Amino acid sequence: MPARQSTPALTLLALGVVFGDIGTSPLYAVKETFSTDHGIALTDENILAGLSLMFWSLMAVVSLKYVLLIMRADNRGEGGIMALIALATKAIKDQPHWRIPLLVIGVFGASLFYGDAVLTPAISVLSAVEGLEVGTEAFKPYVVPIAVGVLAALFAFQARGTETVGRFFGPVTLFWFIAIGAAGIYGIAREPAVLAALNPLHALRFLLTHVAESFVVLGAVVLVVTGAEALYADMGHFGKRPVRIGWFSLVAPALVLNYFGQGALLMTNPDAAANPFYWLVPGWALYPMVALATAATVIASQAVISGAFSITRQAVQLGFLPRVNIVHTSPREIGQIYIPSANWILCAMVIGAVIGFGSSSRLAGAYGVAVTGTMLVDTLLTFFVIRYAWRYPLWLCLFATGFFLVIDLAFFSATLLKTKDGGWFPLVIGSGVFLVMSTWRRGREVLLDHVRRSSVPLEPFLKSLFAEPPQRVPGTAVFLTATPDVTPHALLHSLKHYRTLHERVVFLTVEFRDVPWVPFEERVRCEKLRNNCWRVRVRYGFMNRLDILRALELCGAMGLEFNLMETSFFLSREKIVPAVGGIAPMARWREHIFSALARNAANITDYLNIPTNCVVELGTRVEI
């Protein structure tokens, strides 16, 4: 984030990235809240109650919980559920019994994010294109194909990066919020009585008199807060201040005006409930609004897709996912990345969701489960941060997070009612991702434990090796090892086959810290061992770009100069197979999953940005 950029400029940029998801909620939130399927009559009092629920949900969940509270829990300026997991686990270092439960809860919340990443593009683009049906029913057969075409083009574009088009996102989103706010004022002017919905008594009275029905309505009201997590997740790109200014000065007022404008329309014309967003705009503005809505939903989808790439990279670097091929699409902006495997898996699932569900109304039931699940996890993790990291009194922590926990549980329980109507979809996605993450994490722990137990300690090995030293040959050998205190298998195999040793030997360990960024002055640590051998540790945060060659350049200031033409990198490539007999540390079926994930992990030389013509790989068979 360049220091020279002003707060207004950063606020404009944030509009196109941070608020895209929540900003497109008016397309479907009111329609689903007042759907006739709920069995609630569209009387003035019920409409005021529904709008009151929507308004106070925005205020409580977005304004209070995320913008004012959770955004304070930044990990060196970065947000998002992975940063929150890192903060929470660091906070309870003196309470080790909480570590495993927190990791399980946090990983499941991160897994549900992928369900959100599938459903946001699907429901947003589909609801925008459905505006064509308002103009004429003749467009109805073409809504799904058009939505699929827009989404396919969006995913195909990812490989080119977003640097060029990104500068247009902010102005388009700014125009979008101005337009929906103006449409809301237009509707409110025709029925000013709708402003009575600001009184929370309307919502409370409805909840008390329609207990069963209100629970169903909550499952639709939650759609107004979809995208709230993005405010926290993306704040690292722009800072807290621009996000807060953007929310309170433009986004929240525009959303409230539009929701109330749609409510005013329903009070005068209940038949508009089929699609109140598009019925709200004048006839002459319908098709321009469809075009603007489509552009806004593409921007919202882009933000979620980029977020999926970012959280995937963070999960890889924190050890929850196997290595993947990461392409940096901008030479200047480190956060702009493209992950081909994640992109095309997401593309297939998003298009499958659009075709399978067929309408935004049917997708809405599936959408809420992923969002509310992630928000619930955020609240639970926040408790441990404010209690054990900030050291606030227990009663205050329980009150602050307990208030939001009740709201989150109410929303999550309400969306679970739609499990059979589509809510199963994000739960299946989240469960699948959770299985992969937990299996990979556990498999890596088992593998590293096996390597430690079967390896030779490095210091005694070097002492015995140089008692009768092998022949030394010119050049530098860099042995990559995950455990800096043991002898790499690649070195043992090299001595066995070549019976020589380079004149300079470096044992290189890449470590990932549970912080977003590790500054250059802390990036490299060099330790000189005996007989021109060195131990080098390179540290990265989960937001840092991996570049081993650049990191090794920093060793020069510590007396370790590298000439790439005279340097060879030796890697151990483990072939992982399930052990036969004995007590398995993991279930057999999970061992097979871990083995398959390991075989399909991206090449480590590409992952660490090491030239392939400098690499020697030596294989070893590992049973777990």
Coordinates of C-alpha atoms in Angstrom, one line a residue:
M1 CA 0.0 0.0 0.0
P2 CA 1.8 3.1 -1.2
A3 CA 2.2 5.7 1.5
R4 CA 1.7 8.6 -0.9
Q5 CA -1.9 7.6 -1.6
S6 CA -4.4 9.8 0.1
T7 CA -7.3 8.6 2.2
P8 CA -9.9 9.6 -0.4
A9 CA -8.0 7.7 -3.1
L10 CA -7.7 4.6 -0.9
T11 CA -11.4 4.9 0.0
L12 CA -12.3 4.9 -3.7
L13 CA -10.1 1.9 -4.4
A14 CA -11.7 0.1 -1.4
L15 CA -15.1 0.6 -2.9
G16 CA -14.2 -1.7 -5.8
V17 CA -12.7 -4.4 -3.7
V18 CA -14.0 -4.4 -0.2
F19 CA -17.7 -3.6 -0.7
G20 CA -18.5 -5.4 -3.9
D21 CA -20.1 -8.4 -2.2
I22 CA -22.2 -6.6 0.3
G23 CA -23.0 -3.9 -2.2
T24 CA -24.9 -6.2 -4.5
S25 CA -27.1 -7.7 -1.8
P26 CA -30.1 -5.3 -2.7
L27 CA -30.5 -7.4 -5.9
Y28 CA -31.9 -10.3 -3.9
A29 CA -32.1 -9.6 -0.2
V30 CA -35.5 -7.8 -0.2
K31 CA -37.0 -10.2 -2.7
E32 CA -36.1 -13.2 -0.5
T33 CA -37.1 -11.5 2.8
F34 CA -40.6 -10.8 1.5
S35 CA -41.0 -13.9 -0.5
T36 CA -44.6 -15.3 -0.5
D37 CA -43.0 -18.8 0.2
H38 CA -42.7 -17.7 3.9
G39 CA -46.5 -17.5 4.3
I40 CA -46.4 -14.0 5.7
A41 CA -48.9 -11.4 4.3
L42 CA -47.4 -8.3 2.8
T43 CA -49.1 -5.9 5.2
D44 CA -47.6 -2.5 6.0
E45 CA -46.7 -3.7 9.5
N46 CA -45.0 -6.8 8.3
I47 CA -43.0 -4.9 5.7
L48 CA -41.9 -2.4 8.3
A49 CA -40.9 -5.3 10.6
G50 CA -38.9 -6.9 7.8
L51 CA -37.1 -3.7 7.0
S52 CA -36.4 -3.0 10.6
L53 CA -34.8 -6.5 10.9
M54 CA -32.6 -5.7 7.9
F55 CA -31.6 -2.3 9.1
W56 CA -30.6 -3.4 12.6
S57 CA -28.9 -6.5 11.3
L58 CA -26.7 -4.2 9.2
M59 CA -26.0 -2.0 12.2
A60 CA -25.2 -4.8 14.6
V61 CA -23.3 -7.3 12.4
V62 CA -21.5 -5.0 10.0
S63 CA -21.2 -1.6 11.8
L64 CA -20.6 -2.8 15.3
K65 CA -19.2 -6.3 15.0
Y66 CA -16.9 -6.1 11.9
V67 CA -16.2 -2.4 11.3
L68 CA -15.8 -1.3 14.9
L69 CA -14.7 -4.5 16.8
I70 CA -13.2 -7.2 14.7
M71 CA -11.3 -4.8 12.4
R72 CA -9.3 -3.9 15.5
A73 CA -8.0 -7.5 15.6
D74 CA -5.5 -7.1 12.8
N75 CA -2.4 -9.2 12.4
R76 CA 0.2 -6.5 11.5
G77 CA -2.4 -4.7 9.5
E78 CA -3.8 -7.8 7.8
G79 CA -7.3 -9.3 8.3
G80 CA -9.3 -12.3 7.3
I81 CA -10.0 -15.6 9.0
M82 CA -6.5 -17.0 8.5
A83 CA -5.0 -13.9 10.2
L84 CA -7.6 -14.3 13.0
I85 CA -6.6 -18.0 13.4
A86 CA -3.0 -16.9 13.8
L87 CA -3.9 -14.2 16.3
A88 CA -6.1 -16.5 18.4
T89 CA -3.6 -19.4 18.5
K90 CA -0.8 -17.0 19.4
A91 CA -3.0 -15.5 22.1
I92 CA -3.6 -18.8 23.9
K93 CA 0.1 -19.9 23.9
D94 CA -0.2 -20.1 27.7
Q95 CA -3.4 -22.1 27.3
P96 CA -2.3 -25.1 25.1
H97 CA -5.4 -27.1 25.7
W98 CA -7.3 -24.6 23.5
R99 CA -4.9 -25.0 20.5
I100 CA -6.5 -28.0 18.8
P101 CA -10.1 -26.9 19.3
L102 CA -9.3 -23.4 17.9
L103 CA -7.5 -24.8 14.9
V104 CA -10.4 -27.1 14.1
I105 CA -13.0 -24.3 14.5
G106 CA -10.8 -21.9 12.5
V107 CA -10.1 -24.3 9.7
F108 CA -13.8 -25.2 9.3
G109 CA -14.6 -21.5 9.1
A110 CA -11.9 -21.0 6.4
S111 CA -13.4 -24.1 4.6
L112 CA -16.8 -22.5 4.6
F113 CA -15.3 -19.5 2.9
Y114 CA -14.9 -21.6 -0.2
G115 CA -18.6 -22.3 -0.2
D116 CA -19.1 -18.5 -0.2
A117 CA -16.6 -18.1 -3.0
V118 CA -18.7 -20.5 -5.1
L119 CA -22.1 -19.0 -4.3
T120 CA -21.3 -15.3 -4.5
P121 CA -20.5 -15.2 -8.2
A122 CA -23.3 -17.5 -8.9
I123 CA -26.1 -15.7 -7.1
S124 CA -24.8 -12.1 -7.8
V125 CA -24.4 -12.5 -11.6
L126 CA -27.6 -14.6 -12.0
S127 CA -29.7 -12.1 -10.0
A128 CA -28.3 -9.2 -12.1
V129 CA -29.1 -10.9 -15.4
E130 CA -32.6 -11.8 -14.1
G131 CA -33.5 -8.2 -14.5
L132 CA -34.0 -8.9 -18.2
E133 CA -37.1 -10.8 -17.2
V134 CA -38.7 -7.7 -15.8
G135 CA -38.5 -6.0 -19.2
T136 CA -40.0 -8.9 -21.1
E137 CA -40.6 -12.6 -20.4
A138 CA -39.0 -13.4 -23.8
F139 CA -35.6 -13.1 -22.1
K140 CA -36.4 -15.8 -19.5
P141 CA -34.9 -18.8 -21.4
Y142 CA -31.7 -16.9 -21.9
V143 CA -31.0 -15.8 -18.4
V144 CA -29.0 -18.9 -17.3
P145 CA -27.0 -19.1 -20.6
I146 CA -26.1 -15.4 -20.4
A147 CA -25.1 -15.7 -16.7
V148 CA -22.9 -18.8 -17.6
G149 CA -21.3 -16.8 -20.4
V150 CA -20.5 -13.9 -18.2
L151 CA -19.0 -16.1 -15.5
A152 CA -17.0 -18.2 -17.9
A153 CA -15.5 -15.0 -19.4
L154 CA -14.7 -13.7 -15.8
F155 CA -12.8 -16.9 -14.9
A156 CA -11.0 -17.0 -18.2
F157 CA -9.8 -13.4 -17.6
Q158 CA -8.2 -14.3 -14.3
A159 CA -5.0 -15.5 -16.0
R160 CA -4.4 -12.0 -17.3
G161 CA -4.6 -10.5 -13.9
T162 CA -6.7 -7.6 -12.6
E163 CA -4.1 -4.8 -12.6
T164 CA -5.5 -3.0 -15.7
V165 CA -9.2 -3.4 -15.0
G166 CA -8.8 -2.9 -11.3
R167 CA -8.5 0.9 -11.6
F168 CA -12.0 1.0 -13.0
F169 CA -13.6 -1.0 -10.2
G170 CA -13.7 1.8 -7.7
P171 CA -15.5 4.4 -10.0
V172 CA -18.0 1.8 -11.3
T173 CA -18.8 0.7 -7.8
L174 CA -19.1 4.4 -6.7
F175 CA -21.6 5.0 -9.5
W176 CA -23.4 1.8 -8.5
F177 CA -23.9 3.0 -4.9
I178 CA -25.0 6.4 -6.0
A179 CA -27.5 4.8 -8.4
I180 CA -29.0 2.4 -5.9
G181 CA -29.2 5.2 -3.3
A182 CA -31.0 7.5 -5.7
A183 CA -33.4 4.7 -6.6
G184 CA -34.1 4.3 -2.9
I185 CA -34.8 8.0 -2.4
Y186 CA -37.2 7.8 -5.4
G187 CA -39.1 5.0 -3.7
I188 CA -39.1 6.6 -0.2
A189 CA -40.4 9.9 -1.6
R190 CA -43.5 8.0 -2.8
E191 CA -44.2 6.4 0.6
P192 CA -42.3 8.2 3.4
A193 CA -44.1 6.2 6.0
V194 CA -41.6 3.4 5.3
L195 CA -39.1 5.4 7.5
A196 CA -40.9 4.2 10.5
A197 CA -38.9 0.9 10.1
L198 CA -36.0 2.7 11.8
N199 CA -37.8 2.0 15.0
P200 CA -36.5 -1.4 16.3
L201 CA -39.9 -2.0 18.1
H202 CA -41.3 -3.1 14.7
A203 CA -38.7 -5.9 14.5
L204 CA -39.1 -6.9 18.1
R205 CA -42.9 -7.0 17.9
F206 CA -42.7 -9.2 14.8
L207 CA -40.2 -11.6 16.4
L208 CA -42.5 -12.0 19.5
T209 CA -45.7 -12.4 17.6
H210 CA -44.5 -14.6 14.7
V211 CA -42.0 -16.9 16.4
A212 CA -41.9 -19.7 13.8
E213 CA -42.3 -17.5 10.8
S214 CA -39.8 -14.9 12.0
F215 CA -37.2 -17.7 12.2
V216 CA -37.7 -18.5 8.6
V217 CA -37.5 -14.8 7.7
L218 CA -34.2 -14.5 9.5
G219 CA -32.8 -17.0 7.0
A220 CA -33.4 -14.4 4.2
V221 CA -32.6 -11.3 6.2
V222 CA -29.1 -12.6 6.7
L223 CA -28.5 -11.9 3.0
V224 CA -28.1 -8.2 3.8
V225 CA -24.9 -8.9 5.7
T226 CA -23.3 -11.2 3.1
G227 CA -19.9 -9.8 2.4
A228 CA -19.3 -8.4 5.8
E229 CA -16.4 -10.7 6.3
A230 CA -14.8 -9.1 3.2
L231 CA -14.5 -5.8 5.0
Y232 CA -12.2 -7.5 7.5
A233 CA -10.5 -9.8 5.1
D234 CA -9.5 -7.0 2.6
M235 CA -8.6 -4.2 5.0
G236 CA -4.9 -5.0 4.7
H237 CA -4.9 -3.7 1.2
F238 CA -6.2 -0.2 2.2
G239 CA -6.1 0.1 6.0
K240 CA -8.9 0.5 8.5
R241 CA -9.6 4.2 8.0
P242 CA -10.6 4.1 4.3
V243 CA -12.8 1.0 4.9
R244 CA -14.6 2.7 7.8
I245 CA -15.0 6.0 5.9
G246 CA -16.3 4.1 2.8
W247 CA -18.8 2.2 4.9
F248 CA -20.3 5.0 7.1
S249 CA -20.2 7.8 4.5
L250 CA -21.5 6.0 1.3
V251 CA -22.1 2.2 1.4
A252 CA -24.3 1.9 4.5
P253 CA -26.5 4.9 3.6
A254 CA -26.9 3.7 0.0
L255 CA -27.8 0.2 1.1
V256 CA -30.3 1.4 3.7
L257 CA -31.9 3.9 1.2
N258 CA -32.3 1.2 -1.4
Y259 CA -33.7 -1.4 1.0
F260 CA -36.2 1.2 2.3
G261 CA -37.1 2.3 -1.2
Q262 CA -37.9 -1.3 -2.2
G263 CA -40.0 -1.6 1.0
A264 CA -41.9 1.6 0.1
L265 CA -42.6 0.1 -3.3
L266 CA -44.0 -3.1 -1.7
M267 CA -46.3 -1.0 0.6
T268 CA -47.8 0.6 -2.5
N269 CA -47.6 -2.4 -4.9
P270 CA -47.2 -5.8 -3.3
D271 CA -47.2 -7.5 -6.7
A272 CA -43.6 -6.1 -7.2
A273 CA -42.3 -8.7 -4.7
A274 CA -41.3 -10.9 -7.6
N275 CA -38.3 -8.5 -8.2
P276 CA -38.6 -5.3 -6.2
F277 CA -35.1 -4.1 -7.0
Y278 CA -35.8 -3.7 -10.7
W279 CA -39.4 -2.6 -10.3
L280 CA -38.1 0.2 -8.1
V281 CA -36.3 2.0 -11.0
P282 CA -38.2 3.9 -13.7
G283 CA -39.0 2.1 -16.9
W284 CA -36.4 4.1 -18.9
A285 CA -33.7 3.1 -16.5
L286 CA -34.3 -0.6 -16.4
Y287 CA -31.8 -1.9 -19.0
P288 CA -29.1 0.6 -18.0
M289 CA -29.6 -0.6 -14.4
V290 CA -29.3 -4.3 -15.6
A291 CA -26.0 -3.4 -17.3
L292 CA -24.7 -1.5 -14.2
A293 CA -25.8 -4.4 -11.9
T294 CA -24.1 -6.9 -14.1
A295 CA -20.9 -4.9 -14.0
A296 CA -21.2 -4.5 -10.2
T297 CA -21.8 -8.2 -9.7
V298 CA -18.8 -9.0 -11.9
I299 CA -16.7 -6.7 -9.6
A300 CA -18.1 -8.4 -6.5
S301 CA -17.3 -11.8 -8.0
Q302 CA -13.8 -10.7 -8.8
A303 CA -13.2 -9.6 -5.3
V304 CA -14.4 -13.0 -3.9
I305 CA -12.4 -15.0 -6.5
S306 CA -9.2 -12.9 -5.6
G307 CA -10.0 -13.6 -2.0
A308 CA -10.2 -17.3 -2.6
F309 CA -6.7 -17.1 -4.3
S310 CA -5.4 -15.2 -1.3
I311 CA -6.8 -17.5 1.3
T312 CA -5.4 -20.5 -0.6
R313 CA -1.9 -19.1 -0.6
Q314 CA -2.2 -18.3 3.1
A315 CA -3.4 -21.9 3.8
V316 CA -0.5 -23.3 1.8
Q317 CA 2.1 -21.2 3.6
L318 CA 0.5 -22.1 7.0
G319 CA 0.6 -25.8 6.2
F320 CA -3.1 -26.5 5.7
L321 CA -2.9 -27.2 1.9
P322 CA -0.3 -28.8 -0.4
R323 CA 1.8 -26.6 -2.6
V324 CA 0.0 -25.1 -5.6
N325 CA 1.3 -23.2 -8.6
I326 CA 1.0 -19.5 -7.9
V327 CA 1.4 -16.9 -10.7
H328 CA 2.1 -13.3 -9.8
T329 CA 0.2 -11.2 -12.3
S330 CA 1.6 -7.8 -11.3
P331 CA 5.3 -6.8 -11.0
R332 CA 4.2 -4.0 -8.5
E333 CA 1.3 -5.4 -6.5
I334 CA 2.3 -8.4 -4.5
G335 CA -1.3 -9.3 -3.6
Q336 CA -2.3 -9.8 -7.2
I337 CA -2.0 -13.5 -7.8
Y338 CA -3.5 -16.2 -10.0
I339 CA -3.8 -19.8 -9.0
P340 CA -4.8 -21.9 -12.0
S341 CA -6.0 -25.0 -10.2
A342 CA -8.1 -23.0 -7.8
N343 CA -9.5 -20.9 -10.6
W344 CA -10.8 -23.7 -12.8
I345 CA -12.1 -25.7 -9.8
L346 CA -14.0 -22.6 -8.7
C347 CA -15.2 -22.0 -12.3
A348 CA -16.6 -25.5 -12.7
M349 CA -18.4 -25.3 -9.3
V350 CA -19.8 -21.9 -9.9
I351 CA -21.2 -22.7 -13.4
G352 CA -22.5 -26.0 -12.0
A353 CA -24.3 -24.1 -9.2
V354 CA -25.9 -21.7 -11.7
I355 CA -27.1 -24.5 -14.0
G356 CA -28.1 -26.8 -11.1
F357 CA -30.1 -24.2 -9.1
G358 CA -31.3 -22.2 -12.1
S359 CA -32.4 -19.0 -10.2
S360 CA -31.1 -16.6 -7.6
S361 CA -34.1 -17.5 -5.3
R362 CA -33.1 -21.1 -5.2
L363 CA -29.4 -20.1 -4.6
A364 CA -30.4 -17.8 -1.8
G365 CA -31.2 -20.7 0.6
A366 CA -27.8 -22.2 -0.1
Y367 CA -26.0 -18.9 0.2
G368 CA -26.8 -18.0 3.8
V369 CA -25.3 -21.1 5.4
A370 CA -21.7 -20.5 4.3
V371 CA -21.8 -16.8 5.3
T372 CA -23.3 -17.3 8.7
G373 CA -21.0 -20.2 9.5
T374 CA -18.0 -18.1 8.7
M375 CA -19.3 -15.2 10.8
L376 CA -20.0 -17.5 13.7
V377 CA -16.4 -18.7 13.6
D378 CA -15.1 -15.1 13.5
T379 CA -17.0 -14.3 16.7
L380 CA -15.6 -17.4 18.5
L381 CA -12.0 -16.6 17.5
T382 CA -12.4 -13.0 18.5
F383 CA -13.3 -13.9 22.0
F384 CA -9.9 -15.5 22.5
V385 CA -8.1 -12.5 20.9
I386 CA -9.8 -9.9 23.2
R387 CA -9.6 -12.1 26.3
Y388 CA -6.0 -13.5 26.1
A389 CA -4.2 -11.1 23.7
W390 CA -5.8 -7.8 24.7
R391 CA -6.4 -8.9 28.4
Y392 CA -9.8 -7.5 28.7
P393 CA -11.9 -8.6 31.8
L394 CA -13.7 -11.9 31.3
W395 CA -17.2 -10.3 31.9
L396 CA -16.6 -7.7 29.2
C397 CA -15.3 -10.4 26.7
L398 CA -18.3 -12.6 27.4
F399 CA -20.7 -9.7 27.0
A400 CA -19.2 -8.3 23.8
T401 CA -18.8 -11.6 22.0
G402 CA -21.9 -13.2 23.6
F403 CA -24.1 -10.4 22.1
F404 CA -22.9 -11.1 18.6
L405 CA -22.8 -14.9 19.2
V406 CA -26.5 -14.9 19.9
I407 CA -27.1 -13.0 16.6
D408 CA -24.8 -15.3 14.7
L409 CA -26.4 -18.5 16.2
A410 CA -29.9 -17.2 15.3
F411 CA -28.9 -16.5 11.7
F412 CA -26.9 -19.8 11.4
S413 CA -29.8 -21.8 12.8
A414 CA -32.3 -20.1 10.5
T415 CA -30.2 -20.8 7.4
L416 CA -29.9 -24.5 8.5
L417 CA -33.7 -24.8 8.0
K418 CA -32.9 -24.5 4.3
T419 CA -30.4 -27.4 4.3
K420 CA -32.5 -29.6 2.2
D421 CA -33.4 -26.8 -0.2
G422 CA -29.8 -26.0 -1.1
G423 CA -28.1 -25.3 2.2
W424 CA -26.4 -28.7 1.9
F425 CA -24.4 -27.4 -1.1
P426 CA -21.9 -25.0 0.8
L427 CA -21.8 -27.5 3.7
V428 CA -20.7 -30.2 1.4
I429 CA -18.0 -27.9 -0.1
G430 CA -16.9 -26.8 3.3
S431 CA -16.8 -30.3 4.6
G432 CA -14.7 -31.4 1.6
V433 CA -12.2 -28.6 2.0
F434 CA -12.1 -29.2 5.8
L435 CA -11.3 -32.9 5.1
V436 CA -8.5 -31.9 2.7
M437 CA -7.0 -29.2 5.1
S438 CA -7.1 -31.4 8.2
T439 CA -5.8 -34.4 6.4
W440 CA -2.9 -32.5 4.9
R441 CA -2.0 -30.8 8.2
R442 CA -2.1 -34.1 10.1
G443 CA -0.2 -35.9 7.4
R444 CA 2.6 -33.3 7.4
E445 CA 2.9 -33.6 11.2
V446 CA 3.2 -37.4 10.8
L447 CA 5.6 -37.1 8.0
L448 CA 7.9 -34.6 9.8
D449 CA 7.8 -36.8 12.9
H450 CA 8.8 -39.8 10.9
V451 CA 11.7 -37.8 9.3
R452 CA 12.9 -36.6 12.7
R453 CA 12.9 -40.2 14.1
S454 CA 14.6 -41.7 11.1
S455 CA 17.1 -38.9 10.5
V456 CA 20.7 -38.5 11.8
P457 CA 21.3 -35.3 13.9
L458 CA 23.3 -32.9 11.8
E459 CA 26.0 -31.7 14.2
P460 CA 27.3 -35.3 15.2
F461 CA 27.0 -36.3 11.5
L462 CA 29.2 -33.4 10.3
K463 CA 31.7 -34.2 13.1
S464 CA 32.1 -37.8 12.0
L465 CA 32.0 -36.9 8.3
F466 CA 35.0 -34.6 8.6
A467 CA 36.9 -37.0 10.7
E468 CA 37.7 -38.6 7.4
P469 CA 36.5 -36.0 4.9
P470 CA 35.3 -36.9 1.4
Q471 CA 36.8 -35.3 -1.7
R472 CA 35.6 -31.7 -2.0
V473 CA 34.6 -30.3 -5.4
P474 CA 34.3 -26.7 -6.5
G475 CA 30.9 -24.9 -6.1
T476 CA 28.1 -24.5 -3.5
A477 CA 25.6 -27.2 -2.6
V478 CA 22.3 -26.0 -1.1
F479 CA 20.4 -28.8 0.7
L480 CA 16.8 -27.9 1.4
T481 CA 15.5 -29.4 4.6
A482 CA 12.3 -28.8 6.7
T483 CA 14.2 -29.7 9.9
P484 CA 17.4 -27.7 10.3
D485 CA 18.8 -29.9 13.1
V486 CA 18.9 -33.2 11.2
T487 CA 20.8 -34.4 8.2
P488 CA 18.9 -34.0 4.9
H489 CA 18.2 -37.3 3.1
A490 CA 19.4 -35.7 0.0
L491 CA 22.9 -35.2 1.5
L492 CA 23.1 -38.9 2.5
H493 CA 22.0 -40.0 -0.9
S494 CA 24.5 -37.6 -2.6
L495 CA 27.4 -39.0 -0.5
K496 CA 26.3 -42.5 -1.3
H497 CA 26.2 -42.0 -5.0
Y498 CA 28.8 -39.4 -5.7
R499 CA 31.2 -39.9 -2.8
T500 CA 32.1 -36.2 -3.0
L501 CA 31.1 -33.0 -1.2
H502 CA 31.0 -29.4 -2.5
E503 CA 33.6 -27.0 -1.1
R504 CA 30.8 -25.1 0.4
V505 CA 27.6 -26.7 1.8
V506 CA 24.5 -24.8 2.9
F507 CA 21.6 -26.3 4.8
L508 CA 18.5 -24.2 3.9
T509 CA 15.3 -24.2 5.8
V510 CA 12.2 -22.2 4.7
E511 CA 10.0 -21.3 7.7
F512 CA 6.5 -19.8 7.6
R513 CA 5.6 -17.6 10.5
D514 CA 2.0 -17.0 11.6
V515 CA 2.2 -13.3 10.7
P516 CA 1.3 -11.7 7.4
W517 CA 4.7 -10.1 6.7
V518 CA 8.3 -10.8 7.7
P519 CA 10.4 -7.7 6.9
F520 CA 13.7 -8.0 5.0
E521 CA 15.8 -7.3 8.0
E522 CA 14.3 -10.4 9.7
R523 CA 14.0 -12.5 6.6
V524 CA 17.3 -14.4 6.7
R525 CA 19.4 -15.9 9.5
C526 CA 22.9 -17.4 8.8
E527 CA 24.9 -19.6 11.1
K528 CA 28.4 -20.8 10.2
L529 CA 29.1 -24.5 11.1
R530 CA 32.3 -26.4 10.7
N531 CA 34.4 -26.9 7.6
N532 CA 32.7 -24.3 5.4
C533 CA 29.2 -25.5 6.1
W534 CA 26.4 -23.1 6.8
R535 CA 22.9 -23.2 8.2
V536 CA 20.5 -20.7 6.7
R537 CA 16.9 -20.1 7.8
V538 CA 14.6 -18.1 5.5
R539 CA 11.4 -16.8 7.1
Y540 CA 8.2 -15.7 5.4
G541 CA 4.8 -14.5 6.5
F542 CA 1.7 -16.0 5.0
M543 CA 1.3 -12.9 2.8
N544 CA 4.9 -12.7 1.6
R545 CA 5.9 -13.7 -1.9
L546 CA 8.3 -16.7 -1.9
D547 CA 11.5 -16.0 -3.7
I548 CA 14.5 -18.0 -2.5
L549 CA 17.0 -16.5 -4.8
R550 CA 16.2 -13.0 -3.6
A551 CA 16.3 -14.1 0.0
L552 CA 19.8 -15.7 -0.5
E553 CA 21.1 -12.4 -1.8
L554 CA 20.5 -11.1 1.7
C555 CA 23.1 -13.6 3.0
G556 CA 25.9 -11.5 1.4
A557 CA 25.8 -9.0 4.2
M558 CA 26.5 -11.9 6.6
G559 CA 29.5 -13.3 4.8
L560 CA 27.8 -15.8 2.6
E561 CA 27.9 -14.8 -1.1
F562 CA 26.2 -16.9 -3.7
N563 CA 27.1 -17.2 -7.4
L564 CA 24.2 -18.9 -9.1
M565 CA 26.3 -20.3 -11.9
E566 CA 28.3 -22.3 -9.2
T567 CA 25.3 -23.3 -7.0
S568 CA 23.3 -26.5 -7.1
F569 CA 20.1 -27.1 -5.1
F570 CA 19.6 -30.6 -3.8
L571 CA 16.1 -31.6 -2.9
S572 CA 14.6 -34.8 -1.3
R573 CA 11.5 -35.9 -3.1
E574 CA 9.6 -38.2 -0.8
K575 CA 7.4 -40.9 -2.2
I576 CA 4.7 -41.4 0.5
V577 CA 3.0 -44.8 0.8
P578 CA 0.8 -46.1 3.6
A579 CA 2.6 -48.3 6.0
V580 CA 1.8 -52.0 6.2
G581 CA 1.0 -53.4 9.6
G582 CA 1.4 -51.8 13.0
I583 CA -0.8 -49.0 14.4
A584 CA -1.4 -46.3 11.8
P585 CA -1.1 -42.7 13.0
M586 CA -4.0 -41.9 10.6
A587 CA -7.0 -43.8 9.3
R588 CA -6.0 -45.8 6.1
W589 CA -8.4 -43.9 3.9
R590 CA -6.9 -40.6 5.1
E591 CA -3.4 -41.9 4.4
H592 CA -4.4 -42.6 0.9
I593 CA -5.8 -39.1 0.5
F594 CA -2.6 -37.5 1.9
S595 CA -0.5 -39.6 -0.4
A596 CA -2.6 -38.5 -3.4
L597 CA -2.3 -34.8 -2.3
A598 CA 1.4 -35.2 -1.9
R599 CA 1.8 -36.7 -5.4
N600 CA -0.2 -33.8 -7.0
A601 CA 1.4 -31.0 -5.1
A602 CA 3.1 -28.4 -7.2
N603 CA 6.8 -28.7 -7.9
I604 CA 8.8 -27.2 -5.0
T605 CA 11.3 -25.6 -7.3
D606 CA 8.5 -23.6 -9.0
Y607 CA 6.9 -22.9 -5.6
L608 CA 10.1 -21.5 -4.2
N609 CA 11.1 -19.8 -7.5
I610 CA 14.3 -21.8 -7.9
P611 CA 15.6 -22.2 -11.5
T612 CA 15.1 -25.8 -12.6
N613 CA 18.5 -26.0 -14.2
C614 CA 20.1 -25.6 -10.8
V615 CA 18.2 -28.4 -9.1
V616 CA 19.1 -32.0 -8.4
E617 CA 16.3 -34.2 -6.9
L618 CA 17.0 -37.3 -5.0
G619 CA 14.1 -39.5 -4.1
T620 CA 13.3 -41.5 -1.0
R621 CA 10.4 -43.8 0.0
V622 CA 8.5 -42.8 3.2
E623 CA 6.0 -45.0 4.9
I624 CA 3.4 -43.4 7.3

